[in-house]
Amino acid sequence: INENLLICGRYKLQIGPPEYRTKTSVVLRAQDLSEQADYDVIFDNADKDKSGKLDKEELKEISGTIGLDPGMFLRGSGKAI
């Protein structure tokens, strides 16, 4: 059944109720697999010292790439995340 959940080999249908329904159509939620970020690669590239953790500067560099506000992480103790 999982093979049938991919549309054009790119979109994976999400299990759950329809987003919208009319008399003639049903709108389902789907995930665009071609748009997925490879977070392992992003992390490894940002981890300049290869410590397995991101310090403030490393995190600041990638936060925009992964769609997060840098200030959200940079408040506080200054420890690596």
mmCIF file of N, CA and C in Angstrom:
data_model
loop_
_atom_site.group_PDB
_atom_site.id
_atom_site.type_symbol
_atom_site.label_atom_id
_atom_site.label_comp_id
_atom_site.label_asym_id
_atom_site.label_seq_id
_atom_site.Cartn_x
_atom_site.Cartn_y
_atom_site.Cartn_z
ATOM 1 N N ILE A 1 0.826 -1.207 0.000
ATOM 2 C CA ILE A 1 0.000 0.000 0.000
ATOM 3 C C ILE A 1 0.867 1.266 0.000
ATOM 4 N N ASN A 2 2.069 1.201 0.607
ATOM 5 C CA ASN A 2 2.937 2.386 0.652
ATOM 6 C C ASN A 2 3.332 2.853 -0.736
ATOM 7 N N GLU A 3 3.473 1.925 -1.692
ATOM 8 C CA GLU A 3 3.810 2.323 -3.060
ATOM 9 C C GLU A 3 2.716 3.196 -3.655
ATOM 10 N N ASN A 4 1.491 2.953 -3.266
ATOM 11 C CA ASN A 4 0.369 3.721 -3.787
ATOM 12 C C ASN A 4 0.227 5.081 -3.119
ATOM 13 N N LEU A 5 0.949 5.316 -2.037
ATOM 14 C CA LEU A 5 0.864 6.599 -1.350
ATOM 15 C C LEU A 5 1.757 7.661 -1.989
ATOM 16 N N LEU A 6 2.639 7.266 -2.906
ATOM 17 C CA LEU A 6 3.479 8.228 -3.609
ATOM 18 C C LEU A 6 2.809 8.616 -4.920
ATOM 19 N N ILE A 7 2.680 9.898 -5.147
ATOM 20 C CA ILE A 7 2.088 10.404 -6.371
ATOM 21 C C ILE A 7 3.214 10.997 -7.209
ATOM 22 N N CYS A 8 3.374 10.505 -8.401
ATOM 23 C CA CYS A 8 4.454 10.944 -9.302
ATOM 24 C C CYS A 8 5.831 10.712 -8.684
ATOM 25 N N GLY A 9 5.930 9.800 -7.740
ATOM 26 C CA GLY A 9 7.201 9.525 -7.090
ATOM 27 C C GLY A 9 7.722 10.668 -6.258
ATOM 28 N N ARG A 10 6.920 11.674 -6.022
ATOM 29 C CA ARG A 10 7.389 12.880 -5.338
ATOM 30 C C ARG A 10 6.565 13.231 -4.105
ATOM 31 N N TYR A 11 5.281 12.994 -4.133
ATOM 32 C CA TYR A 11 4.393 13.408 -3.056
ATOM 33 C C TYR A 11 3.926 12.199 -2.260
ATOM 34 N N LYS A 12 4.092 12.260 -0.968
ATOM 35 C CA LYS A 12 3.648 11.188 -0.086
ATOM 36 C C LYS A 12 2.378 11.652 0.620
ATOM 37 N N LEU A 13 1.295 10.920 0.415
ATOM 38 C CA LEU A 13 0.037 11.274 1.064
ATOM 39 C C LEU A 13 0.130 11.056 2.563
ATOM 40 N N GLN A 14 -0.375 12.014 3.316
ATOM 41 C CA GLN A 14 -0.400 11.909 4.766
ATOM 42 C C GLN A 14 -1.665 11.178 5.194
ATOM 43 N N ILE A 15 -1.524 10.281 6.142
ATOM 44 C CA ILE A 15 -2.667 9.549 6.659
ATOM 45 C C ILE A 15 -3.478 10.493 7.538
ATOM 46 N N GLY A 16 -4.770 10.491 7.374
ATOM 47 C CA GLY A 16 -5.626 11.337 8.195
ATOM 48 C C GLY A 16 -6.821 11.825 7.406
ATOM 49 N N PRO A 17 -7.642 12.621 8.051
ATOM 50 C CA PRO A 17 -8.847 13.112 7.383
ATOM 51 C C PRO A 17 -8.496 14.094 6.265
ATOM 52 N N PRO A 18 -9.391 14.246 5.302
ATOM 53 C CA PRO A 18 -9.147 15.203 4.213
ATOM 54 C C PRO A 18 -9.076 16.639 4.741
ATOM 55 N N GLU A 19 -8.319 17.463 4.035
ATOM 56 C CA GLU A 19 -8.231 18.877 4.379
ATOM 57 C C GLU A 19 -9.519 19.606 4.006
ATOM 58 N N TYR A 20 -10.103 19.180 2.901
ATOM 59 C CA TYR A 20 -11.291 19.858 2.383
ATOM 60 C C TYR A 20 -12.061 18.871 1.523
ATOM 61 N N ARG A 21 -13.370 18.977 1.539
ATOM 62 C CA ARG A 21 -14.197 18.048 0.763
ATOM 63 C C ARG A 21 -15.371 18.806 0.146
ATOM 64 N N THR A 22 -15.629 18.551 -1.131
ATOM 65 C CA THR A 22 -16.810 19.087 -1.803
ATOM 66 C C THR A 22 -17.554 17.912 -2.435
ATOM 67 N N LYS A 23 -18.606 18.210 -3.161
ATOM 68 C CA LYS A 23 -19.354 17.148 -3.834
ATOM 69 C C LYS A 23 -18.540 16.488 -4.937
ATOM 70 N N THR A 24 -17.571 17.215 -5.489
ATOM 71 C CA THR A 24 -16.832 16.695 -6.642
ATOM 72 C C THR A 24 -15.349 16.443 -6.382
ATOM 73 N N SER A 25 -14.854 16.808 -5.198
ATOM 74 C CA SER A 25 -13.420 16.609 -4.964
ATOM 75 C C SER A 25 -13.104 16.437 -3.482
ATOM 76 N N VAL A 26 -11.917 15.884 -3.250
ATOM 77 C CA VAL A 26 -11.381 15.730 -1.895
ATOM 78 C C VAL A 26 -9.942 16.214 -1.942
ATOM 79 N N VAL A 27 -9.574 17.091 -1.013
ATOM 80 C CA VAL A 27 -8.209 17.601 -0.932
ATOM 81 C C VAL A 27 -7.520 16.906 0.236
ATOM 82 N N LEU A 28 -6.406 16.230 -0.073
ATOM 83 C CA LEU A 28 -5.639 15.520 0.940
ATOM 84 C C LEU A 28 -4.329 16.243 1.203
ATOM 85 N N ARG A 29 -3.797 16.065 2.380
ATOM 86 C CA ARG A 29 -2.486 16.631 2.731
ATOM 87 C C ARG A 29 -1.409 15.683 2.201
ATOM 88 N N ALA A 30 -0.360 16.261 1.604
ATOM 89 C CA ALA A 30 0.747 15.464 1.077
ATOM 90 C C ALA A 30 2.065 16.152 1.401
ATOM 91 N N GLN A 31 3.104 15.368 1.482
ATOM 92 C CA GLN A 31 4.442 15.874 1.760
ATOM 93 C C GLN A 31 5.252 15.831 0.480
ATOM 94 N N ASP A 32 5.878 16.943 0.121
ATOM 95 C CA ASP A 32 6.717 17.026 -1.077
ATOM 96 C C ASP A 32 8.105 16.500 -0.723
ATOM 97 N N LEU A 33 8.415 15.296 -1.160
ATOM 98 C CA LEU A 33 9.679 14.658 -0.795
ATOM 99 C C LEU A 33 10.885 15.310 -1.449
ATOM 100 N N SER A 34 10.697 16.001 -2.549
ATOM 101 C CA SER A 34 11.837 16.641 -3.204
ATOM 102 C C SER A 34 12.290 17.893 -2.456
ATOM 103 N N GLU A 35 11.464 18.415 -1.579
ATOM 104 C CA GLU A 35 11.789 19.642 -0.852
ATOM 105 C C GLU A 35 12.367 19.388 0.537
ATOM 106 N N GLN A 36 12.574 18.127 0.908
ATOM 107 C CA GLN A 36 13.060 17.830 2.241
ATOM 108 C C GLN A 36 14.518 18.242 2.401
ATOM 109 N N ALA A 37 14.796 18.899 3.500
ATOM 110 C CA ALA A 37 16.171 19.264 3.810
ATOM 111 C C ALA A 37 16.880 18.059 4.413
ATOM 112 N N ASP A 38 18.138 17.889 4.100
ATOM 113 C CA ASP A 38 18.932 16.821 4.683
ATOM 114 C C ASP A 38 19.636 17.399 5.912
ATOM 115 N N TYR A 39 18.966 17.249 7.063
ATOM 116 C CA TYR A 39 19.455 17.877 8.285
ATOM 117 C C TYR A 39 20.796 17.310 8.742
ATOM 118 N N ASP A 40 21.078 16.054 8.448
ATOM 119 C CA ASP A 40 22.382 15.491 8.810
ATOM 120 C C ASP A 40 23.504 16.226 8.091
ATOM 121 N N VAL A 41 23.308 16.471 6.801
ATOM 122 C CA VAL A 41 24.332 17.172 6.013
ATOM 123 C C VAL A 41 24.462 18.612 6.492
ATOM 124 N N ILE A 42 23.342 19.272 6.745
ATOM 125 C CA ILE A 42 23.379 20.658 7.229
ATOM 126 C C ILE A 42 24.124 20.728 8.554
ATOM 127 N N PHE A 43 23.829 19.808 9.472
ATOM 128 C CA PHE A 43 24.506 19.786 10.773
ATOM 129 C C PHE A 43 25.994 19.528 10.608
ATOM 130 N N ASP A 44 26.341 18.505 9.840
ATOM 131 C CA ASP A 44 27.762 18.169 9.667
ATOM 132 C C ASP A 44 28.547 19.319 9.054
ATOM 133 N N ASN A 45 27.954 20.026 8.099
ATOM 134 C CA ASN A 45 28.630 21.172 7.502
ATOM 135 C C ASN A 45 28.780 22.323 8.483
ATOM 136 N N ALA A 46 27.817 22.498 9.375
ATOM 137 C CA ALA A 46 27.873 23.595 10.337
ATOM 138 C C ALA A 46 28.804 23.296 11.503
ATOM 139 N N ASP A 47 28.993 22.028 11.825
ATOM 140 C CA ASP A 47 29.825 21.625 12.967
ATOM 141 C C ASP A 47 31.298 21.691 12.570
ATOM 142 N N LYS A 48 31.814 22.909 12.521
ATOM 143 C CA LYS A 48 33.169 23.156 12.012
ATOM 144 C C LYS A 48 34.249 22.426 12.810
ATOM 145 N N ASP A 49 34.087 22.356 14.138
ATOM 146 C CA ASP A 49 35.101 21.718 14.974
ATOM 147 C C ASP A 49 34.862 20.221 15.166
ATOM 148 N N LYS A 50 33.819 19.693 14.525
ATOM 149 C CA LYS A 50 33.471 18.273 14.556
ATOM 150 C C LYS A 50 33.310 17.751 15.986
ATOM 151 N N SER A 51 32.726 18.574 16.852
ATOM 152 C CA SER A 51 32.511 18.194 18.251
ATOM 153 C C SER A 51 31.228 17.394 18.441
ATOM 154 N N GLY A 52 30.356 17.397 17.439
ATOM 155 C CA GLY A 52 29.066 16.736 17.580
ATOM 156 C C GLY A 52 28.027 17.647 18.199
ATOM 157 N N LYS A 53 28.418 18.886 18.473
ATOM 158 C CA LYS A 53 27.514 19.894 19.032
ATOM 159 C C LYS A 53 27.707 21.189 18.261
ATOM 160 N N LEU A 54 26.686 22.034 18.269
ATOM 161 C CA LEU A 54 26.798 23.337 17.620
ATOM 162 C C LEU A 54 26.945 24.418 18.669
ATOM 163 N N ASP A 55 27.988 25.233 18.530
ATOM 164 C CA ASP A 55 28.117 26.381 19.432
ATOM 165 C C ASP A 55 27.288 27.536 18.867
ATOM 166 N N LYS A 56 27.292 28.659 19.574
ATOM 167 C CA LYS A 56 26.439 29.788 19.164
ATOM 168 C C LYS A 56 26.688 30.229 17.736
ATOM 169 N N GLU A 57 27.925 30.363 17.357
ATOM 170 C CA GLU A 57 28.241 30.852 16.013
ATOM 171 C C GLU A 57 27.839 29.847 14.944
ATOM 172 N N GLU A 58 28.075 28.565 15.207
ATOM 173 C CA GLU A 58 27.692 27.539 14.238
ATOM 174 C C GLU A 58 26.171 27.496 14.085
ATOM 175 N N LEU A 59 25.474 27.623 15.191
ATOM 176 C CA LEU A 59 24.016 27.596 15.152
ATOM 177 C C LEU A 59 23.462 28.824 14.443
ATOM 178 N N LYS A 60 24.087 29.964 14.685
ATOM 179 C CA LYS A 60 23.644 31.195 14.028
ATOM 180 C C LYS A 60 23.735 31.055 12.512
ATOM 181 N N GLU A 61 24.784 30.374 12.030
ATOM 182 C CA GLU A 61 24.981 30.208 10.587
ATOM 183 C C GLU A 61 23.875 29.378 9.937
ATOM 184 N N ILE A 62 23.370 28.353 10.619
ATOM 185 C CA ILE A 62 22.402 27.467 9.976
ATOM 186 C C ILE A 62 20.950 27.733 10.352
ATOM 187 N N SER A 63 20.703 28.540 11.355
ATOM 188 C CA SER A 63 19.331 28.716 11.832
ATOM 189 C C SER A 63 18.399 29.213 10.718
ATOM 190 N N GLY A 64 18.857 30.134 9.902
ATOM 191 C CA GLY A 64 18.033 30.614 8.801
ATOM 192 C C GLY A 64 17.806 29.541 7.746
ATOM 193 N N THR A 65 18.816 28.707 7.516
ATOM 194 C CA THR A 65 18.716 27.627 6.539
ATOM 195 C C THR A 65 17.626 26.633 6.919
ATOM 196 N N ILE A 66 17.509 26.367 8.210
ATOM 197 C CA ILE A 66 16.511 25.389 8.655
ATOM 198 C C ILE A 66 15.202 26.048 9.078
ATOM 199 N N GLY A 67 15.087 27.353 8.826
ATOM 200 C CA GLY A 67 13.826 28.043 9.044
ATOM 201 C C GLY A 67 13.548 28.444 10.472
ATOM 202 N N LEU A 68 14.591 28.674 11.250
ATOM 203 C CA LEU A 68 14.408 29.061 12.649
ATOM 204 C C LEU A 68 15.000 30.427 12.924
ATOM 205 N N ASP A 69 14.467 31.090 13.931
ATOM 206 C CA ASP A 69 14.967 32.388 14.361
ATOM 207 C C ASP A 69 16.217 32.172 15.207
ATOM 208 N N PRO A 70 17.370 32.738 14.816
ATOM 209 C CA PRO A 70 18.599 32.538 15.580
ATOM 210 C C PRO A 70 18.472 32.980 17.031
ATOM 211 N N GLY A 71 17.720 34.023 17.283
ATOM 212 C CA GLY A 71 17.556 34.512 18.644
ATOM 213 C C GLY A 71 16.884 33.522 19.563
ATOM 214 N N MET A 72 16.129 32.622 18.999
ATOM 215 C CA MET A 72 15.426 31.624 19.801
ATOM 216 C C MET A 72 16.414 30.723 20.540
ATOM 217 N N PHE A 73 17.571 30.475 19.956
ATOM 218 C CA PHE A 73 18.552 29.584 20.548
ATOM 219 C C PHE A 73 19.685 30.319 21.252
ATOM 220 N N LEU A 74 19.893 31.562 20.904
ATOM 221 C CA LEU A 74 21.096 32.244 21.365
ATOM 222 C C LEU A 74 20.920 32.971 22.692
ATOM 223 N N ARG A 75 19.755 32.859 23.296
ATOM 224 C CA ARG A 75 19.563 33.438 24.625
ATOM 225 C C ARG A 75 20.019 32.428 25.669
ATOM 226 N N GLY A 76 20.572 32.893 26.748
ATOM 227 C CA GLY A 76 20.866 31.969 27.831
ATOM 228 C C GLY A 76 22.325 31.822 28.131
ATOM 229 N N SER A 77 22.715 30.611 28.511
ATOM 230 C CA SER A 77 24.018 30.340 29.115
ATOM 231 C C SER A 77 25.205 30.418 28.174
ATOM 232 N N GLY A 78 24.991 30.313 26.887
ATOM 233 C CA GLY A 78 26.102 30.352 25.944
ATOM 234 C C GLY A 78 26.726 28.987 25.715
ATOM 235 N N LYS A 79 26.143 27.937 26.256
ATOM 236 C CA LYS A 79 26.662 26.588 26.052
ATOM 237 C C LYS A 79 26.285 26.081 24.670
ATOM 238 N N ALA A 80 27.036 25.085 24.229
ATOM 239 C CA ALA A 80 26.733 24.451 22.952
ATOM 240 C C ALA A 80 25.417 23.701 23.061
ATOM 241 N N ILE A 81 24.750 23.563 21.935
ATOM 242 C CA ILE A 81 23.469 22.855 21.902
ATOM 243 C C ILE A 81 23.671 21.508 21.258
#
